[in-house]
Amino acid sequence: MEITSHIHAFGSVLGFVCAMVSCTLMLRLKTDDQIRKRARTARRIAPVTWCAFIILIISGIMLSLDLGGINIYVLIAKHVLVAILLVDALFIHFRYFPRFFKQIGTPDFKKTYTTMRRIGTLSVSCWFIILVLSVLLDRIS
């Protein structure tokens, strides 16, 4: 279980870092060229974030098989945040990223950009809280 715990921690940190980098790239965009360049980079980071998320899910399931002494309330909170993170990621990648690139330079772009920034902030917040809860879960158990 110790190896699984390390893999779980790796997935959590990798996902958080990727989410932070993507979110940071998408902040304070000024020109259309800058928007296209940074958004493409953020989009390239997305597969790594998805891999981290999959690592987090699989290792989390493996860790959940041995619940001896785990604080169930912290575990439930983590699971709720992971579910929110999944919905958030699905919205970003399948609904807003396609719109984002089509709307660059149009009047609707600002609305989509604002929504993506909010969703990205929620994503980073979820990743951060999941990291904190993971540490707490290890300490409380």
JSON list of N, CA and C in Angstrom, two decimals, residues 22-93:
[
{"chain": "A", "resi": 22, "resn": "SER", "atom": "N", "xyz": [-1.66, 25.60, -16.51]},
{"chain": "A", "resi": 22, "resn": "SER", "atom": "CA", "xyz": [-2.70, 25.92, -17.50]},
{"chain": "A", "resi": 22, "resn": "SER", "atom": "C", "xyz": [-3.47, 27.17, -17.11]},
{"chain": "A", "resi": 23, "resn": "CYS", "atom": "N", "xyz": [-3.84, 27.25, -15.85]},
{"chain": "A", "resi": 23, "resn": "CYS", "atom": "CA", "xyz": [-4.60, 28.40, -15.37]},
{"chain": "A", "resi": 23, "resn": "CYS", "atom": "C", "xyz": [-3.77, 29.68, -15.47]},
{"chain": "A", "resi": 24, "resn": "THR", "atom": "N", "xyz": [-2.50, 29.60, -15.10]},
{"chain": "A", "resi": 24, "resn": "THR", "atom": "CA", "xyz": [-1.62, 30.76, -15.17]},
{"chain": "A", "resi": 24, "resn": "THR", "atom": "C", "xyz": [-1.44, 31.23, -16.61]},
{"chain": "A", "resi": 25, "resn": "LEU", "atom": "N", "xyz": [-1.31, 30.28, -17.53]},
{"chain": "A", "resi": 25, "resn": "LEU", "atom": "CA", "xyz": [-1.18, 30.64, -18.94]},
{"chain": "A", "resi": 25, "resn": "LEU", "atom": "C", "xyz": [-2.40, 31.40, -19.46]},
{"chain": "A", "resi": 26, "resn": "MET", "atom": "N", "xyz": [-3.56, 31.05, -18.94]},
{"chain": "A", "resi": 26, "resn": "MET", "atom": "CA", "xyz": [-4.81, 31.63, -19.45]},
{"chain": "A", "resi": 26, "resn": "MET", "atom": "C", "xyz": [-5.16, 32.97, -18.80]},
{"chain": "A", "resi": 27, "resn": "LEU", "atom": "N", "xyz": [-4.40, 33.40, -17.80]},
{"chain": "A", "resi": 27, "resn": "LEU", "atom": "CA", "xyz": [-4.68, 34.67, -17.15]},
{"chain": "A", "resi": 27, "resn": "LEU", "atom": "C", "xyz": [-4.06, 35.83, -17.91]},
{"chain": "A", "resi": 28, "resn": "ARG", "atom": "N", "xyz": [-4.72, 36.96, -17.88]},
{"chain": "A", "resi": 28, "resn": "ARG", "atom": "CA", "xyz": [-4.21, 38.22, -18.43]},
{"chain": "A", "resi": 28, "resn": "ARG", "atom": "C", "xyz": [-3.77, 38.12, -19.89]},
{"chain": "A", "resi": 29, "resn": "LEU", "atom": "N", "xyz": [-4.63, 37.60, -20.70]},
{"chain": "A", "resi": 29, "resn": "LEU", "atom": "CA", "xyz": [-4.33, 37.55, -22.14]},
{"chain": "A", "resi": 29, "resn": "LEU", "atom": "C", "xyz": [-4.72, 38.87, -22.78]},
{"chain": "A", "resi": 30, "resn": "LYS", "atom": "N", "xyz": [-3.84, 39.41, -23.62]},
{"chain": "A", "resi": 30, "resn": "LYS", "atom": "CA", "xyz": [-4.09, 40.73, -24.18]},
{"chain": "A", "resi": 30, "resn": "LYS", "atom": "C", "xyz": [-4.38, 40.70, -25.69]},
{"chain": "A", "resi": 31, "resn": "THR", "atom": "N", "xyz": [-3.53, 40.06, -26.47]},
{"chain": "A", "resi": 31, "resn": "THR", "atom": "CA", "xyz": [-3.70, 40.07, -27.93]},
{"chain": "A", "resi": 31, "resn": "THR", "atom": "C", "xyz": [-4.22, 38.72, -28.42]},
{"chain": "A", "resi": 32, "resn": "ASP", "atom": "N", "xyz": [-4.82, 38.74, -29.61]},
{"chain": "A", "resi": 32, "resn": "ASP", "atom": "CA", "xyz": [-5.32, 37.49, -30.19]},
{"chain": "A", "resi": 32, "resn": "ASP", "atom": "C", "xyz": [-4.20, 36.47, -30.39]},
{"chain": "A", "resi": 33, "resn": "ASP", "atom": "N", "xyz": [-3.02, 36.95, -30.81]},
{"chain": "A", "resi": 33, "resn": "ASP", "atom": "CA", "xyz": [-1.89, 36.05, -31.02]},
{"chain": "A", "resi": 33, "resn": "ASP", "atom": "C", "xyz": [-1.44, 35.42, -29.70]},
{"chain": "A", "resi": 34, "resn": "GLN", "atom": "N", "xyz": [-1.38, 36.23, -28.67]},
{"chain": "A", "resi": 34, "resn": "GLN", "atom": "CA", "xyz": [-1.02, 35.74, -27.33]},
{"chain": "A", "resi": 34, "resn": "GLN", "atom": "C", "xyz": [-2.05, 34.73, -26.84]},
{"chain": "A", "resi": 35, "resn": "ILE", "atom": "N", "xyz": [-3.30, 35.02, -27.10]},
{"chain": "A", "resi": 35, "resn": "ILE", "atom": "CA", "xyz": [-4.39, 34.12, -26.69]},
{"chain": "A", "resi": 35, "resn": "ILE", "atom": "C", "xyz": [-4.23, 32.76, -27.38]},
{"chain": "A", "resi": 36, "resn": "ARG", "atom": "N", "xyz": [-4.02, 32.79, -28.68]},
{"chain": "A", "resi": 36, "resn": "ARG", "atom": "CA", "xyz": [-3.89, 31.53, -29.43]},
{"chain": "A", "resi": 36, "resn": "ARG", "atom": "C", "xyz": [-2.69, 30.71, -28.95]},
{"chain": "A", "resi": 37, "resn": "LYS", "atom": "N", "xyz": [-1.56, 31.38, -28.78]},
{"chain": "A", "resi": 37, "resn": "LYS", "atom": "CA", "xyz": [-0.32, 30.69, -28.39]},
{"chain": "A", "resi": 37, "resn": "LYS", "atom": "C", "xyz": [-0.46, 30.06, -27.00]},
{"chain": "A", "resi": 38, "resn": "ARG", "atom": "N", "xyz": [-0.90, 30.84, -26.03]},
{"chain": "A", "resi": 38, "resn": "ARG", "atom": "CA", "xyz": [-1.02, 30.32, -24.66]},
{"chain": "A", "resi": 38, "resn": "ARG", "atom": "C", "xyz": [-2.11, 29.26, -24.55]},
{"chain": "A", "resi": 39, "resn": "ALA", "atom": "N", "xyz": [-3.21, 29.45, -25.25]},
{"chain": "A", "resi": 39, "resn": "ALA", "atom": "CA", "xyz": [-4.30, 28.47, -25.19]},
{"chain": "A", "resi": 39, "resn": "ALA", "atom": "C", "xyz": [-3.87, 27.15, -25.81]},
{"chain": "A", "resi": 40, "resn": "ARG", "atom": "N", "xyz": [-3.08, 27.21, -26.88]},
{"chain": "A", "resi": 40, "resn": "ARG", "atom": "CA", "xyz": [-2.57, 25.96, -27.47]},
{"chain": "A", "resi": 40, "resn": "ARG", "atom": "C", "xyz": [-1.65, 25.24, -26.49]},
{"chain": "A", "resi": 41, "resn": "THR", "atom": "N", "xyz": [-0.80, 26.00, -25.80]},
{"chain": "A", "resi": 41, "resn": "THR", "atom": "CA", "xyz": [0.08, 25.40, -24.80]},
{"chain": "A", "resi": 41, "resn": "THR", "atom": "C", "xyz": [-0.73, 24.77, -23.68]},
{"chain": "A", "resi": 42, "resn": "ALA", "atom": "N", "xyz": [-1.73, 25.49, -23.20]},
{"chain": "A", "resi": 42, "resn": "ALA", "atom": "CA", "xyz": [-2.59, 24.95, -22.15]},
{"chain": "A", "resi": 42, "resn": "ALA", "atom": "C", "xyz": [-3.30, 23.69, -22.62]},
{"chain": "A", "resi": 43, "resn": "ARG", "atom": "N", "xyz": [-3.69, 23.69, -23.87]},
{"chain": "A", "resi": 43, "resn": "ARG", "atom": "CA", "xyz": [-4.37, 22.51, -24.43]},
{"chain": "A", "resi": 43, "resn": "ARG", "atom": "C", "xyz": [-3.41, 21.32, -24.52]},
{"chain": "A", "resi": 44, "resn": "ARG", "atom": "N", "xyz": [-2.13, 21.59, -24.77]},
{"chain": "A", "resi": 44, "resn": "ARG", "atom": "CA", "xyz": [-1.14, 20.51, -24.83]},
{"chain": "A", "resi": 44, "resn": "ARG", "atom": "C", "xyz": [-0.85, 19.92, -23.45]},
{"chain": "A", "resi": 45, "resn": "ILE", "atom": "N", "xyz": [-1.03, 20.72, -22.43]},
{"chain": "A", "resi": 45, "resn": "ILE", "atom": "CA", "xyz": [-0.83, 20.24, -21.05]},
{"chain": "A", "resi": 45, "resn": "ILE", "atom": "C", "xyz": [-1.99, 19.35, -20.62]},
{"chain": "A", "resi": 46, "resn": "ALA", "atom": "N", "xyz": [-3.13, 19.52, -21.23]},
{"chain": "A", "resi": 46, "resn": "ALA", "atom": "CA", "xyz": [-4.35, 18.79, -20.83]},
{"chain": "A", "resi": 46, "resn": "ALA", "atom": "C", "xyz": [-4.18, 17.28, -20.77]},
{"chain": "A", "resi": 47, "resn": "PRO", "atom": "N", "xyz": [-3.53, 16.62, -21.75]},
{"chain": "A", "resi": 47, "resn": "PRO", "atom": "CA", "xyz": [-3.39, 15.16, -21.63]},
{"chain": "A", "resi": 47, "resn": "PRO", "atom": "C", "xyz": [-2.60, 14.73, -20.39]},
{"chain": "A", "resi": 48, "resn": "VAL", "atom": "N", "xyz": [-1.61, 15.53, -20.00]},
{"chain": "A", "resi": 48, "resn": "VAL", "atom": "CA", "xyz": [-0.85, 15.21, -18.79]},
{"chain": "A", "resi": 48, "resn": "VAL", "atom": "C", "xyz": [-1.75, 15.34, -17.56]},
{"chain": "A", "resi": 49, "resn": "THR", "atom": "N", "xyz": [-2.58, 16.37, -17.57]},
{"chain": "A", "resi": 49, "resn": "THR", "atom": "CA", "xyz": [-3.53, 16.56, -16.46]},
{"chain": "A", "resi": 49, "resn": "THR", "atom": "C", "xyz": [-4.50, 15.39, -16.39]},
{"chain": "A", "resi": 50, "resn": "TRP", "atom": "N", "xyz": [-4.99, 14.94, -17.55]},
{"chain": "A", "resi": 50, "resn": "TRP", "atom": "CA", "xyz": [-5.90, 13.79, -17.57]},
{"chain": "A", "resi": 50, "resn": "TRP", "atom": "C", "xyz": [-5.20, 12.53, -17.07]},
{"chain": "A", "resi": 51, "resn": "CYS", "atom": "N", "xyz": [-3.93, 12.34, -17.44]},
{"chain": "A", "resi": 51, "resn": "CYS", "atom": "CA", "xyz": [-3.18, 11.18, -16.93]},
{"chain": "A", "resi": 51, "resn": "CYS", "atom": "C", "xyz": [-3.05, 11.25, -15.42]},
{"chain": "A", "resi": 52, "resn": "ALA", "atom": "N", "xyz": [-2.75, 12.44, -14.91]},
{"chain": "A", "resi": 52, "resn": "ALA", "atom": "CA", "xyz": [-2.66, 12.61, -13.45]},
{"chain": "A", "resi": 52, "resn": "ALA", "atom": "C", "xyz": [-4.00, 12.29, -12.79]},
{"chain": "A", "resi": 53, "resn": "PHE", "atom": "N", "xyz": [-5.07, 12.72, -13.42]},
{"chain": "A", "resi": 53, "resn": "PHE", "atom": "CA", "xyz": [-6.40, 12.46, -12.87]},
{"chain": "A", "resi": 53, "resn": "PHE", "atom": "C", "xyz": [-6.70, 10.96, -12.86]},
{"chain": "A", "resi": 54, "resn": "ILE", "atom": "N", "xyz": [-6.34, 10.27, -13.93]},
{"chain": "A", "resi": 54, "resn": "ILE", "atom": "CA", "xyz": [-6.56, 8.82, -14.00]},
{"chain": "A", "resi": 54, "resn": "ILE", "atom": "C", "xyz": [-5.71, 8.11, -12.95]},
{"chain": "A", "resi": 55, "resn": "ILE", "atom": "N", "xyz": [-4.45, 8.54, -12.79]},
{"chain": "A", "resi": 55, "resn": "ILE", "atom": "CA", "xyz": [-3.59, 7.98, -11.74]},
{"chain": "A", "resi": 55, "resn": "ILE", "atom": "C", "xyz": [-4.24, 8.19, -10.38]},
{"chain": "A", "resi": 56, "resn": "LEU", "atom": "N", "xyz": [-4.76, 9.38, -10.16]},
{"chain": "A", "resi": 56, "resn": "LEU", "atom": "CA", "xyz": [-5.42, 9.71, -8.89]},
{"chain": "A", "resi": 56, "resn": "LEU", "atom": "C", "xyz": [-6.61, 8.79, -8.64]},
{"chain": "A", "resi": 57, "resn": "ILE", "atom": "N", "xyz": [-7.43, 8.57, -9.64]},
{"chain": "A", "resi": 57, "resn": "ILE", "atom": "CA", "xyz": [-8.62, 7.72, -9.50]},
{"chain": "A", "resi": 57, "resn": "ILE", "atom": "C", "xyz": [-8.22, 6.27, -9.22]},
{"chain": "A", "resi": 58, "resn": "ILE", "atom": "N", "xyz": [-7.34, 5.72, -10.05]},
{"chain": "A", "resi": 58, "resn": "ILE", "atom": "CA", "xyz": [-6.97, 4.30, -9.91]},
{"chain": "A", "resi": 58, "resn": "ILE", "atom": "C", "xyz": [-6.27, 4.05, -8.57]},
{"chain": "A", "resi": 59, "resn": "SER", "atom": "N", "xyz": [-5.31, 4.89, -8.23]},
{"chain": "A", "resi": 59, "resn": "SER", "atom": "CA", "xyz": [-4.61, 4.70, -6.95]},
{"chain": "A", "resi": 59, "resn": "SER", "atom": "C", "xyz": [-5.54, 4.95, -5.78]},
{"chain": "A", "resi": 60, "resn": "GLY", "atom": "N", "xyz": [-6.48, 5.89, -5.94]},
{"chain": "A", "resi": 60, "resn": "GLY", "atom": "CA", "xyz": [-7.46, 6.15, -4.88]},
{"chain": "A", "resi": 60, "resn": "GLY", "atom": "C", "xyz": [-8.36, 4.96, -4.64]},
{"chain": "A", "resi": 61, "resn": "ILE", "atom": "N", "xyz": [-8.77, 4.30, -5.72]},
{"chain": "A", "resi": 61, "resn": "ILE", "atom": "CA", "xyz": [-9.59, 3.09, -5.58]},
{"chain": "A", "resi": 61, "resn": "ILE", "atom": "C", "xyz": [-8.79, 2.00, -4.88]},
{"chain": "A", "resi": 62, "resn": "MET", "atom": "N", "xyz": [-7.53, 1.84, -5.27]},
{"chain": "A", "resi": 62, "resn": "MET", "atom": "CA", "xyz": [-6.70, 0.83, -4.63]},
{"chain": "A", "resi": 62, "resn": "MET", "atom": "C", "xyz": [-6.49, 1.12, -3.15]},
{"chain": "A", "resi": 63, "resn": "LEU", "atom": "N", "xyz": [-6.31, 2.39, -2.81]},
{"chain": "A", "resi": 63, "resn": "LEU", "atom": "CA", "xyz": [-6.14, 2.77, -1.41]},
{"chain": "A", "resi": 63, "resn": "LEU", "atom": "C", "xyz": [-7.43, 2.59, -0.62]},
{"chain": "A", "resi": 64, "resn": "SER", "atom": "N", "xyz": [-8.56, 2.77, -1.29]},
{"chain": "A", "resi": 64, "resn": "SER", "atom": "CA", "xyz": [-9.86, 2.64, -0.61]},
{"chain": "A", "resi": 64, "resn": "SER", "atom": "C", "xyz": [-10.20, 1.19, -0.28]},
{"chain": "A", "resi": 65, "resn": "LEU", "atom": "N", "xyz": [-9.52, 0.25, -0.91]},
{"chain": "A", "resi": 65, "resn": "LEU", "atom": "CA", "xyz": [-9.79, -1.16, -0.62]},
{"chain": "A", "resi": 65, "resn": "LEU", "atom": "C", "xyz": [-9.38, -1.54, 0.80]},
{"chain": "A", "resi": 66, "resn": "ASP", "atom": "N", "xyz": [-8.42, -0.80, 1.34]},
{"chain": "A", "resi": 66, "resn": "ASP", "atom": "CA", "xyz": [-7.98, -1.04, 2.72]},
{"chain": "A", "resi": 66, "resn": "ASP", "atom": "C", "xyz": [-8.30, 0.21, 3.54]},
{"chain": "A", "resi": 67, "resn": "LEU", "atom": "N", "xyz": [-9.50, 0.26, 4.10]},
{"chain": "A", "resi": 67, "resn": "LEU", "atom": "CA", "xyz": [-9.97, 1.45, 4.82]},
{"chain": "A", "resi": 67, "resn": "LEU", "atom": "C", "xyz": [-9.64, 1.44, 6.30]},
{"chain": "A", "resi": 68, "resn": "GLY", "atom": "N", "xyz": [-8.81, 0.55, 6.74]},
{"chain": "A", "resi": 68, "resn": "GLY", "atom": "CA", "xyz": [-8.51, 0.45, 8.16]},
{"chain": "A", "resi": 68, "resn": "GLY", "atom": "C", "xyz": [-8.00, 1.75, 8.76]},
{"chain": "A", "resi": 69, "resn": "GLY", "atom": "N", "xyz": [-8.77, 2.33, 9.65]},
{"chain": "A", "resi": 69, "resn": "GLY", "atom": "CA", "xyz": [-8.36, 3.52, 10.39]},
{"chain": "A", "resi": 69, "resn": "GLY", "atom": "C", "xyz": [-8.45, 4.83, 9.63]},
{"chain": "A", "resi": 70, "resn": "ILE", "atom": "N", "xyz": [-9.06, 4.84, 8.47]},
{"chain": "A", "resi": 70, "resn": "ILE", "atom": "CA", "xyz": [-9.17, 6.08, 7.69]},
{"chain": "A", "resi": 70, "resn": "ILE", "atom": "C", "xyz": [-10.37, 6.89, 8.17]},
{"chain": "A", "resi": 71, "resn": "ASN", "atom": "N", "xyz": [-10.19, 8.20, 8.26]},
{"chain": "A", "resi": 71, "resn": "ASN", "atom": "CA", "xyz": [-11.29, 9.10, 8.61]},
{"chain": "A", "resi": 71, "resn": "ASN", "atom": "C", "xyz": [-12.24, 9.16, 7.41]},
{"chain": "A", "resi": 72, "resn": "ILE", "atom": "N", "xyz": [-13.39, 8.56, 7.56]},
{"chain": "A", "resi": 72, "resn": "ILE", "atom": "CA", "xyz": [-14.34, 8.41, 6.45]},
{"chain": "A", "resi": 72, "resn": "ILE", "atom": "C", "xyz": [-14.88, 9.76, 5.96]},
{"chain": "A", "resi": 73, "resn": "TYR", "atom": "N", "xyz": [-14.98, 10.74, 6.85]},
{"chain": "A", "resi": 73, "resn": "TYR", "atom": "CA", "xyz": [-15.51, 12.06, 6.46]},
{"chain": "A", "resi": 73, "resn": "TYR", "atom": "C", "xyz": [-14.53, 12.80, 5.54]},
{"chain": "A", "resi": 74, "resn": "VAL", "atom": "N", "xyz": [-13.25, 12.70, 5.84]},
{"chain": "A", "resi": 74, "resn": "VAL", "atom": "CA", "xyz": [-12.24, 13.32, 4.97]},
{"chain": "A", "resi": 74, "resn": "VAL", "atom": "C", "xyz": [-12.22, 12.60, 3.62]},
{"chain": "A", "resi": 75, "resn": "LEU", "atom": "N", "xyz": [-12.35, 11.28, 3.65]},
{"chain": "A", "resi": 75, "resn": "LEU", "atom": "CA", "xyz": [-12.37, 10.50, 2.42]},
{"chain": "A", "resi": 75, "resn": "LEU", "atom": "C", "xyz": [-13.58, 10.87, 1.55]},
{"chain": "A", "resi": 76, "resn": "ILE", "atom": "N", "xyz": [-14.74, 11.03, 2.17]},
{"chain": "A", "resi": 76, "resn": "ILE", "atom": "CA", "xyz": [-15.95, 11.44, 1.43]},
{"chain": "A", "resi": 76, "resn": "ILE", "atom": "C", "xyz": [-15.75, 12.83, 0.83]},
{"chain": "A", "resi": 77, "resn": "ALA", "atom": "N", "xyz": [-15.16, 13.74, 1.60]},
{"chain": "A", "resi": 77, "resn": "ALA", "atom": "CA", "xyz": [-14.90, 15.09, 1.10]},
{"chain": "A", "resi": 77, "resn": "ALA", "atom": "C", "xyz": [-13.98, 15.04, -0.13]},
{"chain": "A", "resi": 78, "resn": "LYS", "atom": "N", "xyz": [-12.95, 14.19, -0.06]},
{"chain": "A", "resi": 78, "resn": "LYS", "atom": "CA", "xyz": [-12.05, 14.04, -1.22]},
{"chain": "A", "resi": 78, "resn": "LYS", "atom": "C", "xyz": [-12.80, 13.50, -2.43]},
{"chain": "A", "resi": 79, "resn": "HIS", "atom": "N", "xyz": [-13.66, 12.52, -2.20]},
{"chain": "A", "resi": 79, "resn": "HIS", "atom": "CA", "xyz": [-14.41, 11.93, -3.32]},
{"chain": "A", "resi": 79, "resn": "HIS", "atom": "C", "xyz": [-15.36, 12.95, -3.95]},
{"chain": "A", "resi": 80, "resn": "VAL", "atom": "N", "xyz": [-15.98, 13.77, -3.14]},
{"chain": "A", "resi": 80, "resn": "VAL", "atom": "CA", "xyz": [-16.86, 14.82, -3.67]},
{"chain": "A", "resi": 80, "resn": "VAL", "atom": "C", "xyz": [-16.05, 15.81, -4.51]},
{"chain": "A", "resi": 81, "resn": "LEU", "atom": "N", "xyz": [-14.89, 16.21, -4.02]},
{"chain": "A", "resi": 81, "resn": "LEU", "atom": "CA", "xyz": [-14.04, 17.14, -4.77]},
{"chain": "A", "resi": 81, "resn": "LEU", "atom": "C", "xyz": [-13.54, 16.52, -6.07]},
{"chain": "A", "resi": 82, "resn": "VAL", "atom": "N", "xyz": [-13.22, 15.25, -6.05]},
{"chain": "A", "resi": 82, "resn": "VAL", "atom": "CA", "xyz": [-12.79, 14.57, -7.27]},
{"chain": "A", "resi": 82, "resn": "VAL", "atom": "C", "xyz": [-13.93, 14.54, -8.29]},
{"chain": "A", "resi": 83, "resn": "ALA", "atom": "N", "xyz": [-15.15, 14.32, -7.82]},
{"chain": "A", "resi": 83, "resn": "ALA", "atom": "CA", "xyz": [-16.32, 14.34, -8.71]},
{"chain": "A", "resi": 83, "resn": "ALA", "atom": "C", "xyz": [-16.51, 15.74, -9.31]},
{"chain": "A", "resi": 84, "resn": "ILE", "atom": "N", "xyz": [-16.38, 16.77, -8.48]},
{"chain": "A", "resi": 84, "resn": "ILE", "atom": "CA", "xyz": [-16.48, 18.15, -8.97]},
{"chain": "A", "resi": 84, "resn": "ILE", "atom": "C", "xyz": [-15.38, 18.42, -10.00]},
{"chain": "A", "resi": 85, "resn": "LEU", "atom": "N", "xyz": [-14.18, 17.95, -9.71]},
{"chain": "A", "resi": 85, "resn": "LEU", "atom": "CA", "xyz": [-13.05, 18.13, -10.61]},
{"chain": "A", "resi": 85, "resn": "LEU", "atom": "C", "xyz": [-13.30, 17.44, -11.95]},
{"chain": "A", "resi": 86, "resn": "LEU", "atom": "N", "xyz": [-13.90, 16.27, -11.92]},
{"chain": "A", "resi": 86, "resn": "LEU", "atom": "CA", "xyz": [-14.21, 15.55, -13.16]},
{"chain": "A", "resi": 86, "resn": "LEU", "atom": "C", "xyz": [-15.20, 16.33, -14.01]},
{"chain": "A", "resi": 87, "resn": "VAL", "atom": "N", "xyz": [-16.28, 16.79, -13.41]},
{"chain": "A", "resi": 87, "resn": "VAL", "atom": "CA", "xyz": [-17.29, 17.57, -14.14]},
{"chain": "A", "resi": 87, "resn": "VAL", "atom": "C", "xyz": [-16.65, 18.85, -14.69]},
{"chain": "A", "resi": 88, "resn": "ASP", "atom": "N", "xyz": [-15.85, 19.50, -13.87]},
{"chain": "A", "resi": 88, "resn": "ASP", "atom": "CA", "xyz": [-15.15, 20.72, -14.26]},
{"chain": "A", "resi": 88, "resn": "ASP", "atom": "C", "xyz": [-14.25, 20.46, -15.48]},
{"chain": "A", "resi": 89, "resn": "ALA", "atom": "N", "xyz": [-13.49, 19.40, -15.43]},
{"chain": "A", "resi": 89, "resn": "ALA", "atom": "CA", "xyz": [-12.58, 19.06, -16.54]},
{"chain": "A", "resi": 89, "resn": "ALA", "atom": "C", "xyz": [-13.35, 18.73, -17.81]},
{"chain": "A", "resi": 90, "resn": "LEU", "atom": "N", "xyz": [-14.44, 18.02, -17.67]},
{"chain": "A", "resi": 90, "resn": "LEU", "atom": "CA", "xyz": [-15.25, 17.69, -18.84]},
{"chain": "A", "resi": 90, "resn": "LEU", "atom": "C", "xyz": [-15.82, 18.96, -19.49]},
{"chain": "A", "resi": 91, "resn": "PHE", "atom": "N", "xyz": [-16.28, 19.90, -18.67]},
{"chain": "A", "resi": 91, "resn": "PHE", "atom": "CA", "xyz": [-16.77, 21.18, -19.21]},
{"chain": "A", "resi": 91, "resn": "PHE", "atom": "C", "xyz": [-15.67, 21.92, -19.95]},
{"chain": "A", "resi": 92, "resn": "ILE", "atom": "N", "xyz": [-14.51, 22.04, -19.33]},
{"chain": "A", "resi": 92, "resn": "ILE", "atom": "CA", "xyz": [-13.42, 22.79, -19.95]},
{"chain": "A", "resi": 92, "resn": "ILE", "atom": "C", "xyz": [-13.02, 22.17, -21.29]},
{"chain": "A", "resi": 93, "resn": "HIS", "atom": "N", "xyz": [-12.79, 20.88, -21.30]},
{"chain": "A", "resi": 93, "resn": "HIS", "atom": "CA", "xyz": [-12.18, 20.25, -22.47]},
{"chain": "A", "resi": 93, "resn": "HIS", "atom": "C", "xyz": [-13.16, 19.93, -23.59]}
]
